[in-house]
mmCIF file of C-alpha atoms in Angstrom:
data_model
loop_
_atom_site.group_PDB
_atom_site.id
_atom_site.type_symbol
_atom_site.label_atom_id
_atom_site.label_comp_id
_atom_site.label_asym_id
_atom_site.label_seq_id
_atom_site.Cartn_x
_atom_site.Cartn_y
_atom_site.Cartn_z
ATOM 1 C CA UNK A 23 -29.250 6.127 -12.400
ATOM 2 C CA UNK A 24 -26.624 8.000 -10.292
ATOM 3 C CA UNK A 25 -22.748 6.806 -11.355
ATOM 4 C CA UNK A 26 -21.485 5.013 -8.300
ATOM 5 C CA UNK A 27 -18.314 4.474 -8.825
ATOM 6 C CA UNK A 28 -15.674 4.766 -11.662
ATOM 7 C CA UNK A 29 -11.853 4.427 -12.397
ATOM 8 C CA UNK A 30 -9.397 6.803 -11.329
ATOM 9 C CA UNK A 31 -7.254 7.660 -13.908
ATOM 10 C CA UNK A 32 -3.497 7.442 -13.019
ATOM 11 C CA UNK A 33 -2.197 10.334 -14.992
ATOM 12 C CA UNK A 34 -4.044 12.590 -18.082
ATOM 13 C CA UNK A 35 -2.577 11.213 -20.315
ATOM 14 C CA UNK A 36 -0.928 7.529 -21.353
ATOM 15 C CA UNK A 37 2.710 8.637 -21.830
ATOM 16 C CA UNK A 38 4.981 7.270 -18.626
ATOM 17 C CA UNK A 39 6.605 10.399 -17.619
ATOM 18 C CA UNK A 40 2.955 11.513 -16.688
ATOM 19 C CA UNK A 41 2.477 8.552 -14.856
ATOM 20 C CA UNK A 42 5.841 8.508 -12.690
ATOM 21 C CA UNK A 43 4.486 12.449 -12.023
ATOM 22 C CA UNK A 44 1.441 11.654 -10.471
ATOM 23 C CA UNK A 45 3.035 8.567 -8.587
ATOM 24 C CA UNK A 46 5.423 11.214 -7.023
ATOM 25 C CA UNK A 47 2.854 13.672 -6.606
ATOM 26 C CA UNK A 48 0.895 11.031 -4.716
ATOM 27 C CA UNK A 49 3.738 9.406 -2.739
ATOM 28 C CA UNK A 50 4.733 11.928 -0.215
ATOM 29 C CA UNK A 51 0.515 12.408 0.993
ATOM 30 C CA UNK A 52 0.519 8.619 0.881
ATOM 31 C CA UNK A 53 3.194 8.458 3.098
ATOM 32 C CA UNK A 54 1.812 11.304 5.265
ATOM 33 C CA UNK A 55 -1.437 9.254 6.004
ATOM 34 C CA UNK A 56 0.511 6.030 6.644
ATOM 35 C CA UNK A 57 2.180 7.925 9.510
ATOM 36 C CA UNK A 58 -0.888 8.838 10.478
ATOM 37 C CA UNK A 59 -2.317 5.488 10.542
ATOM 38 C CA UNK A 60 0.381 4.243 12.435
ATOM 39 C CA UNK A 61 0.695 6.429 15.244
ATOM 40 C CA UNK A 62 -2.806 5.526 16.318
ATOM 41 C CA UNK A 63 -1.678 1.418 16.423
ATOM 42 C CA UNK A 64 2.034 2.337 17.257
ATOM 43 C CA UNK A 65 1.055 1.807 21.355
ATOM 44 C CA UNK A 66 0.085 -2.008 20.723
ATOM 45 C CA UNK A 67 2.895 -2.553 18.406
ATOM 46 C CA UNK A 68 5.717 -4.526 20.088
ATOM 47 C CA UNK A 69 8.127 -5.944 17.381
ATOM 48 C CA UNK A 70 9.963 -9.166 17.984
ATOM 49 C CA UNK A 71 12.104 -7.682 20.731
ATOM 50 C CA UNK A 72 13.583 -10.831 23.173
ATOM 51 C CA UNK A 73 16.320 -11.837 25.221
ATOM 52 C CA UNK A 74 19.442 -13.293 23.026
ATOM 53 C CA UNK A 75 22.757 -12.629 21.937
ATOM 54 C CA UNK A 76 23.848 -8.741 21.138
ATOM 55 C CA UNK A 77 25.666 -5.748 22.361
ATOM 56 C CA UNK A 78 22.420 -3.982 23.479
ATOM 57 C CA UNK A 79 20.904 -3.943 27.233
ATOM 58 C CA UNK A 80 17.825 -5.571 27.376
ATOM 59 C CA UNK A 81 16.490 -5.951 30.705
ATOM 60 C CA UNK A 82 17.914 -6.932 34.535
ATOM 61 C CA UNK A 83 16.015 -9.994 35.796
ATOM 62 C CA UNK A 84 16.808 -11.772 39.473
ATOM 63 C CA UNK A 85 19.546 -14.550 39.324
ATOM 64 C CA UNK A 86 18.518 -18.206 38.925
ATOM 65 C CA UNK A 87 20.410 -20.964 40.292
ATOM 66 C CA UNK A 88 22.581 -22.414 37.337
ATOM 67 C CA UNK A 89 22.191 -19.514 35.199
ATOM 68 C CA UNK A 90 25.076 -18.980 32.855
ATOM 69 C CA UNK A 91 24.447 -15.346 32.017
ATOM 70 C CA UNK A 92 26.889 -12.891 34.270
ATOM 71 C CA UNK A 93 26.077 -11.196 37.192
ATOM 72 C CA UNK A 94 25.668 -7.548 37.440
ATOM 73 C CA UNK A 95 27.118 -6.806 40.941
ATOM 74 C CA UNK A 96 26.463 -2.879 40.494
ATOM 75 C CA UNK A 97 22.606 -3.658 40.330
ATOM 76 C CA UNK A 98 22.900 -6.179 42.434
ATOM 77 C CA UNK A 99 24.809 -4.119 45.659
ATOM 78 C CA UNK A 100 21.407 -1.717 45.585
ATOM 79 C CA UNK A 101 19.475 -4.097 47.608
ATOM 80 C CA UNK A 102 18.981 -7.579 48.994
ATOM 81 C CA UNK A 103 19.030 -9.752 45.412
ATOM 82 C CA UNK A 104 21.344 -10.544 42.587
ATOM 83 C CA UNK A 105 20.276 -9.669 39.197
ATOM 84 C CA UNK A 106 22.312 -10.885 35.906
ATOM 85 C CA UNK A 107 21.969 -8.430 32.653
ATOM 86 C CA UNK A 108 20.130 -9.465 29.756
ATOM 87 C CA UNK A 109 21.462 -8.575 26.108
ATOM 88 C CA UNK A 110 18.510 -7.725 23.499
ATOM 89 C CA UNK A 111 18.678 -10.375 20.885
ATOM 90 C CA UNK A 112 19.773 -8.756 17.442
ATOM 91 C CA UNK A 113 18.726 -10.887 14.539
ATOM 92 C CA UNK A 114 16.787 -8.924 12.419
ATOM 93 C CA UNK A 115 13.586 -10.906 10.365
ATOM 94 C CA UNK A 116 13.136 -9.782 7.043
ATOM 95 C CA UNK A 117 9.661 -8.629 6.227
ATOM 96 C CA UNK A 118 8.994 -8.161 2.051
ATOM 97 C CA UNK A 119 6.363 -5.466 1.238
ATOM 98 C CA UNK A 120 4.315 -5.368 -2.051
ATOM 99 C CA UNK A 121 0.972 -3.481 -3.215
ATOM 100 C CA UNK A 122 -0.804 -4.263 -5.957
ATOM 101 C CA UNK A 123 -0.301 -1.590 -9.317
ATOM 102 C CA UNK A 124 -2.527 -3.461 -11.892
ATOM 103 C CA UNK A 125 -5.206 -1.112 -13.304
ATOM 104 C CA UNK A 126 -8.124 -2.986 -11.021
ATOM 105 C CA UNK A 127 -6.463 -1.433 -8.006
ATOM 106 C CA UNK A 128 -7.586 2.475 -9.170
ATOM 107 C CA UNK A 129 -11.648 1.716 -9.267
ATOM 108 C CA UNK A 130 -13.224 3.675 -6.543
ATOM 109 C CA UNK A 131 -16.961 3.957 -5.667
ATOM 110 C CA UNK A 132 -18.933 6.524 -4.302
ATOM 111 C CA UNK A 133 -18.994 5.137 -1.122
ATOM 112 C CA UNK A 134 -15.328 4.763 -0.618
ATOM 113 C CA UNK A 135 -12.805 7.169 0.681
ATOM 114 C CA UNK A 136 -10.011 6.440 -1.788
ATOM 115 C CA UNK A 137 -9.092 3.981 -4.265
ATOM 116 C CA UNK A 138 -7.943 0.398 -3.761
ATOM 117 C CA UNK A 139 -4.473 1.550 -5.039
ATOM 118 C CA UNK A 140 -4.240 4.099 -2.527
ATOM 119 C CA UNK A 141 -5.320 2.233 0.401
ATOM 120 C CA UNK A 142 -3.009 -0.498 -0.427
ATOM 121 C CA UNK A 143 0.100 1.673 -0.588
ATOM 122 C CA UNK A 144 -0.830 3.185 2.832
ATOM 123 C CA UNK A 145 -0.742 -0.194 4.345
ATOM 124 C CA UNK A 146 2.364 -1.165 2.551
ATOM 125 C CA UNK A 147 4.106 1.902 3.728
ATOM 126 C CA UNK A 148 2.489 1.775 7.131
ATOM 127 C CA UNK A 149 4.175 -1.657 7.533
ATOM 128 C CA UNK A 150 7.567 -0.263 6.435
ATOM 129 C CA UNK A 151 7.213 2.452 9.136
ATOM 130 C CA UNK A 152 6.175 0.242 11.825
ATOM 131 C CA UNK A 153 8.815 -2.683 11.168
ATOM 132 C CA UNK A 154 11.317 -0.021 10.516
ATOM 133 C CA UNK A 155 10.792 1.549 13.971
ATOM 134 C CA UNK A 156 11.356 -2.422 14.832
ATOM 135 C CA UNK A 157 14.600 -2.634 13.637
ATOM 136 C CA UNK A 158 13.618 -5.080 11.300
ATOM 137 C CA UNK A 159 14.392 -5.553 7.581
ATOM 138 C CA UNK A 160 12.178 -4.545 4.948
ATOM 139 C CA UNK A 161 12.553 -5.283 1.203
ATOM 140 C CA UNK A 162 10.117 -4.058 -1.680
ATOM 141 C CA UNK A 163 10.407 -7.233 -4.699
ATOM 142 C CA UNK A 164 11.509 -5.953 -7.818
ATOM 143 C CA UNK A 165 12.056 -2.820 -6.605
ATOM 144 C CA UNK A 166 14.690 -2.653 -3.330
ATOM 145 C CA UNK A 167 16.977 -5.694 -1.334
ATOM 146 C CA UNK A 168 16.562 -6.281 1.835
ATOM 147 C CA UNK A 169 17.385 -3.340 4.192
ATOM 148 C CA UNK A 170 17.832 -2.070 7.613
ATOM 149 C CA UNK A 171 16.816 1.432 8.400
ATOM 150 C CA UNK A 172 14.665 3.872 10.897
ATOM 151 C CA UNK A 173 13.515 5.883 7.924
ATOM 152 C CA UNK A 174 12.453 2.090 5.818
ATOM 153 C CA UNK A 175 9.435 4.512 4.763
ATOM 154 C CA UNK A 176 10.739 6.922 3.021
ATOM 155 C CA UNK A 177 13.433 5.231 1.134
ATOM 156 C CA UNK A 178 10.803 2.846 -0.413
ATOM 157 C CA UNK A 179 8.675 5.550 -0.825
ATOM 158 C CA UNK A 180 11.058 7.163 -2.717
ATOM 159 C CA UNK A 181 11.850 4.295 -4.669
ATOM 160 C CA UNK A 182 8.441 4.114 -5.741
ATOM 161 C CA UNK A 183 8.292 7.544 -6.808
ATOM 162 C CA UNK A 184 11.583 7.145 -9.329
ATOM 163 C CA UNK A 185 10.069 3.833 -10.465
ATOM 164 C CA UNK A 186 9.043 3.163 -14.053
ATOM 165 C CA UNK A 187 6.302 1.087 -15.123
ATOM 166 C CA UNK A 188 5.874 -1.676 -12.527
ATOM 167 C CA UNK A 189 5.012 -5.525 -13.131
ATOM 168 C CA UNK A 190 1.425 -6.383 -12.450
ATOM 169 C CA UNK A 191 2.935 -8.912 -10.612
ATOM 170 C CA UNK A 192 6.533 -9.437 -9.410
ATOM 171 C CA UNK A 193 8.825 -12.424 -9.214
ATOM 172 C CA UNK A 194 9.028 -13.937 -5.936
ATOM 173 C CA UNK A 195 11.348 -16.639 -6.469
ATOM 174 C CA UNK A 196 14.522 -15.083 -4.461
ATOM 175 C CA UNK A 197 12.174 -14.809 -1.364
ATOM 176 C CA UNK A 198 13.900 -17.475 1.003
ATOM 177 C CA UNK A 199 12.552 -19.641 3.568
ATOM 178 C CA UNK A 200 11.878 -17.963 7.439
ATOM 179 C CA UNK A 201 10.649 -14.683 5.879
ATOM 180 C CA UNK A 202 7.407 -13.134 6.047
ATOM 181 C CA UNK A 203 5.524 -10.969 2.916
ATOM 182 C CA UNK A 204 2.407 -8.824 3.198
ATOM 183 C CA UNK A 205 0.632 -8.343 -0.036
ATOM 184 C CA UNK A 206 -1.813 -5.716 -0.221
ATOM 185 C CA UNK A 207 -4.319 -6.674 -3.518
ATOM 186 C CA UNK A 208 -8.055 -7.235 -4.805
ATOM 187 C CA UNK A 209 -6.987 -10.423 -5.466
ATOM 188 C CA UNK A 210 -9.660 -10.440 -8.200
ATOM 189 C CA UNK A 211 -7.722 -12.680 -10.657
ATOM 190 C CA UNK A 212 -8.849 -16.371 -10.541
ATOM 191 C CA UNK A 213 -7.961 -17.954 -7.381
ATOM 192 C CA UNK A 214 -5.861 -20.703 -9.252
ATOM 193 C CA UNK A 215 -4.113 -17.796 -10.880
ATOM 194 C CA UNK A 216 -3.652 -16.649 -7.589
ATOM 195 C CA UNK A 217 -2.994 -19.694 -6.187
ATOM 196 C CA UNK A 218 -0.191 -20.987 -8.934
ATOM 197 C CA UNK A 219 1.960 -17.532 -8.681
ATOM 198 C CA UNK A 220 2.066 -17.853 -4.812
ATOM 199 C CA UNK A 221 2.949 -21.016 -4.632
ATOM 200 C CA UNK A 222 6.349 -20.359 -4.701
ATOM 201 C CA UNK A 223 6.266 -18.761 -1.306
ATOM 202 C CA UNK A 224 4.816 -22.047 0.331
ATOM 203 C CA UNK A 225 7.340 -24.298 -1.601
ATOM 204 C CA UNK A 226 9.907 -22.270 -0.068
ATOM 205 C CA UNK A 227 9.179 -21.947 3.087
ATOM 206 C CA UNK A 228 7.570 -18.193 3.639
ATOM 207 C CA UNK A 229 5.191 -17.233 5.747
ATOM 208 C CA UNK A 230 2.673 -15.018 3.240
ATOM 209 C CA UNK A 231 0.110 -12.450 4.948
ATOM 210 C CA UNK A 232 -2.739 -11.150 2.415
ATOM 211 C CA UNK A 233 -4.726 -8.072 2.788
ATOM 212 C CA UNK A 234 -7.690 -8.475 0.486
ATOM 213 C CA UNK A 235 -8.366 -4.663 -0.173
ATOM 214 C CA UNK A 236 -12.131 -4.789 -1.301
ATOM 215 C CA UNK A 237 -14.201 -1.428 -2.262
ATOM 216 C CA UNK A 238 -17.773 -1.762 -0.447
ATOM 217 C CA UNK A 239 -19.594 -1.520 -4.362
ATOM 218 C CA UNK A 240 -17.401 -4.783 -5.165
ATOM 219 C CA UNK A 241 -18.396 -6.317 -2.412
ATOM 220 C CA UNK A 242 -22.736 -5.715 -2.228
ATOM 221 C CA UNK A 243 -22.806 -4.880 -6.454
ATOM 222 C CA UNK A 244 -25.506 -2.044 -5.786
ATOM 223 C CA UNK A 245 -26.073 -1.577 -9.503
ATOM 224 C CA UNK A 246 -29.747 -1.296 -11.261
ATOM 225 C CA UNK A 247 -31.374 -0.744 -14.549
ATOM 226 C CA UNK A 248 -29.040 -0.297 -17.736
ATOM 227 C CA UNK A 249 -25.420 0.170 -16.786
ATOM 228 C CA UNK A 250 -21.913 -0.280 -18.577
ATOM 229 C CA UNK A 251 -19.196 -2.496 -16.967
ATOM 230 C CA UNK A 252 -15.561 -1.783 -17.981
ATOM 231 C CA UNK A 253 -12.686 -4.364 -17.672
ATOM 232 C CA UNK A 254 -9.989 -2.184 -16.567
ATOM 233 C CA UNK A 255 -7.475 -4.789 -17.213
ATOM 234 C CA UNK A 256 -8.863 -5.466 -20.660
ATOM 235 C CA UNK A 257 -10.921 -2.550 -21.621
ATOM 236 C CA UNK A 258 -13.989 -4.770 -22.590
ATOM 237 C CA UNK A 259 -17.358 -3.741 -22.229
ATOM 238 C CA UNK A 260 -20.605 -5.528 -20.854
ATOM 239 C CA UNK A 261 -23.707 -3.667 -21.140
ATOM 240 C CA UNK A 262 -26.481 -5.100 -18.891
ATOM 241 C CA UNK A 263 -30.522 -4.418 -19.469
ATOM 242 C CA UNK A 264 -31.074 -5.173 -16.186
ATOM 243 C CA UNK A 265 -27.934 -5.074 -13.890
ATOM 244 C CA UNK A 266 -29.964 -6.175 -10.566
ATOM 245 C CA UNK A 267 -30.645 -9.456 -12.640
ATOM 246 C CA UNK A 268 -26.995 -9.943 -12.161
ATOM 247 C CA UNK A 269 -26.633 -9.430 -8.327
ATOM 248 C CA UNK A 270 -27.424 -12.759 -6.986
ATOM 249 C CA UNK A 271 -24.821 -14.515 -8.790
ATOM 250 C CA UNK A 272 -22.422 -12.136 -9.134
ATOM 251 C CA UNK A 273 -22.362 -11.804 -5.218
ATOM 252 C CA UNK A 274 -22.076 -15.667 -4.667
ATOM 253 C CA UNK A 275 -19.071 -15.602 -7.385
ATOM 254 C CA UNK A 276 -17.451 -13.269 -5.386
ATOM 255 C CA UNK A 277 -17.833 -14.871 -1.934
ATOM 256 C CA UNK A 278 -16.755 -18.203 -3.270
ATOM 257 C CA UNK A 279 -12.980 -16.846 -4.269
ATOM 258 C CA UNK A 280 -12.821 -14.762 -1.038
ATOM 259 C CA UNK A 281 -13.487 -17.818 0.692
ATOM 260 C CA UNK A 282 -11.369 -20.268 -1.083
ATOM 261 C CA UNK A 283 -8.698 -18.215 -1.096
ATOM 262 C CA UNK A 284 -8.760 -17.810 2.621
ATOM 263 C CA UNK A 285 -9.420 -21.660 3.491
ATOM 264 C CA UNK A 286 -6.069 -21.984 1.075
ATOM 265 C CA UNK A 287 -3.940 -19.335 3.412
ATOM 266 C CA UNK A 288 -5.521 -21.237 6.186
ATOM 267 C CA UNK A 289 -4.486 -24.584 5.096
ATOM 268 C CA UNK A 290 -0.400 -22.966 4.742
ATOM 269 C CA UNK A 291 -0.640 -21.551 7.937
ATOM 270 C CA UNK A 292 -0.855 -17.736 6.210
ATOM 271 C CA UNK A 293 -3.288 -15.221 7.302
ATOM 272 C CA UNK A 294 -5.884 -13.057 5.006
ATOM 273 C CA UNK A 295 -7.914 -10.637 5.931
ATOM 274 C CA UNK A 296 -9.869 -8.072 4.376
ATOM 275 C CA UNK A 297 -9.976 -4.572 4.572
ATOM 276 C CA UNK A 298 -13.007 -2.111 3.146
ATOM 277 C CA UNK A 299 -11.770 1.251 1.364
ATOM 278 C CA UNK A 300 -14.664 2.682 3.685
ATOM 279 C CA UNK A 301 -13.469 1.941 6.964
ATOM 280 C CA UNK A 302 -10.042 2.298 8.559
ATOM 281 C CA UNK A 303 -6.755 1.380 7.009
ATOM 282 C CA UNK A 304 -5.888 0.827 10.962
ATOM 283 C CA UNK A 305 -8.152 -1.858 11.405
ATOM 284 C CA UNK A 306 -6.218 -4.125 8.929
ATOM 285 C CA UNK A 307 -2.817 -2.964 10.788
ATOM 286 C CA UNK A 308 -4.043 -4.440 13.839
ATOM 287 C CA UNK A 309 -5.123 -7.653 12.553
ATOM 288 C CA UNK A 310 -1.912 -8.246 10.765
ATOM 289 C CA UNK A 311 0.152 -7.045 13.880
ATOM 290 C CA UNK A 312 -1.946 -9.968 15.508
ATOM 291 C CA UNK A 313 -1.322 -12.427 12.581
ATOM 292 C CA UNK A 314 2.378 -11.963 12.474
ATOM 293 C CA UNK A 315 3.451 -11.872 15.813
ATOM 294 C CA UNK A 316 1.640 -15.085 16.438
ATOM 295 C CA UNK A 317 3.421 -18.120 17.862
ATOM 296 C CA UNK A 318 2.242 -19.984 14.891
ATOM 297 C CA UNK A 319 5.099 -21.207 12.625
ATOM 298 C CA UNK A 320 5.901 -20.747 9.658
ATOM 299 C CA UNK A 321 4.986 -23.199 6.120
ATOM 300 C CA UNK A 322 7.884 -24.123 6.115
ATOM 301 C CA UNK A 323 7.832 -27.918 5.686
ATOM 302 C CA UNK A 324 8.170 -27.298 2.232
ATOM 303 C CA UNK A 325 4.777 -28.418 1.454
ATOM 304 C CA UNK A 326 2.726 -27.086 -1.296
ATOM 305 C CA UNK A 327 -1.120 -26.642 -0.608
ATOM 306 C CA UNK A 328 -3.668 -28.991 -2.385
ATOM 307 C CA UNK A 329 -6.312 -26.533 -3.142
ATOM 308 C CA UNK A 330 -9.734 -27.812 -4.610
ATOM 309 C CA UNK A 331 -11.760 -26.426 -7.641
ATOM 310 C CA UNK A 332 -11.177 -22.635 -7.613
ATOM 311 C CA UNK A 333 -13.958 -20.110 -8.305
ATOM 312 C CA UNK A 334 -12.777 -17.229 -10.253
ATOM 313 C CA UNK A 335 -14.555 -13.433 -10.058
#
């Protein structure tokens, strides 16, 4: 039978200067696509921009009875009605960024365009271009503070190229309440795993987004006959007679934490959604644009969710 998909290797050899190499080496075409990605979503894309207090114009809009703000008599003398001047509100919301590193993230199949890892750093850093071109801040845990910047891209782009060895997963204990995170992940780790290293976030107050990135062999386990399966976290083997023997439950495994992840996310008032490394990284943009600049609030009544009996895969 035909390989159909297989591990990309992050560097030739194991020794971490090879590694931060071919993370730099990677970086800059990353970043390339991500700009890519996001001039094709860029014309829906409207920030948070409102009416509030600043030192930038905003808008003119006609005068109201009782209205506090002050007229603008220039605009006004150029015809029949009185307009006041609107300031743009300047209070920037602080938007963390993280993609998943672990070794899970490099499988890629046959039918896939590019690895999970790589189509999780293109969303990442087509989120810090779009919120950057927002005016909003953008912060990287573990790796950059919360920042304000029209080139947010780069700069965490090119703190992920200087970057050593990075945690599988990073401590989110100094993200405070009113902030949002996207995290960009197979989220193949037992969902109470999962659920016990994000619970933080809810306890807190933050409004979590999760982008399930899921290669299309995961997903439909296409495998037949005799075939090896690697743990790339662990580096154990599994050799199966009969590997179509397998698909039925494997498949139903795998549903069951998609979905009780979600319902979780649900329950918190978070949003998931899931995006296939064989169809556009744009897709996912869009639905997280939706997701984030809902009127929804955030979970921030300090509540923790009550999830039931998680399903691992």
């Amino acid at each position: 039978m035909a390989r159909i998909g297989e591990v990309q290797a992050p560097a030739a050899t194991r020794d971490a200067l090879a590694r931060g190499r071919l993370r730099a080496s990677l970086v800059p075409d990353l970043l390339v696509e991500a700009r890519r990605i996001v001039n094709t979503v860029i014309a829906g894309w409207h920030g948070r921009r409102k009416r509030g207090i600043g030192e930038n114009f905003w808008q003119f809009r006609p005068y109201v009875e009782g209205d506090s703000s002050r007229i603008d008599w220039r605009r006004s003398a150029r015809d029949d009605h009185t307009y006041v001047r609107d300031r743009e509100w300047e209070a920037a919301h602080t938007v963390w960024l993280w993609a998943d590193p672990s070794p899970s993230m490099l499988y890629k199949s046959t039918g896939a365009s590019v690895s999970k890892q790589s189509r999780a750093l293109v969303l990442a850093l087509a989120m810090a271009e779009l919120l950057s071109r927002s005016g909003e801040r953008i912060a990287w845990p573990g790796l950059t503070d919360p920042f304000t910047a029209r080139n947010g891209a780069e700069r965490i782009a090119a703190q992920l190229m200087h970057a050593g060895d990075l945690p599988a997963k990073p401590d989110l204990t100094d993200i405070r309440r009113f902030c949002d995170i996207v995290i960009a992940s197979d989220f193949l780790d037992p969902v109470e795993e999962t659920m016990e290293w994000l619970d933080v976030l809810a306890r807190h107050g933050v409004r979590a987004h999760l982008i399930e990135v899921a290669d299309p062999a995961e997903e439909t386990f296409p495998y037949a006959g005799r075939t090896e399966f690697t743990d790339p976290e662990t580096g154990e083997k599994l050799t199966a007679g009969r590997a179509e023997m397998l698909g039925d439950e494997y498949r139903l495994l795998y549903t069951a934490r998609r979905q009780e992840l979600a319902g979780w996310c649900r329950r918190l008032g978070w949003s998931f959604t899931v995006n296939h490394t064989d169809r556009l990284a744009s897709d996912a943009l869009v639905r997280l644009h939706m997701a984030m600049t809902a009127d929804g609030g955030y979970a921030g009544s300090g509540r923790t969710g009550q999830p039931g009996k998680a399903v691992g895969a």
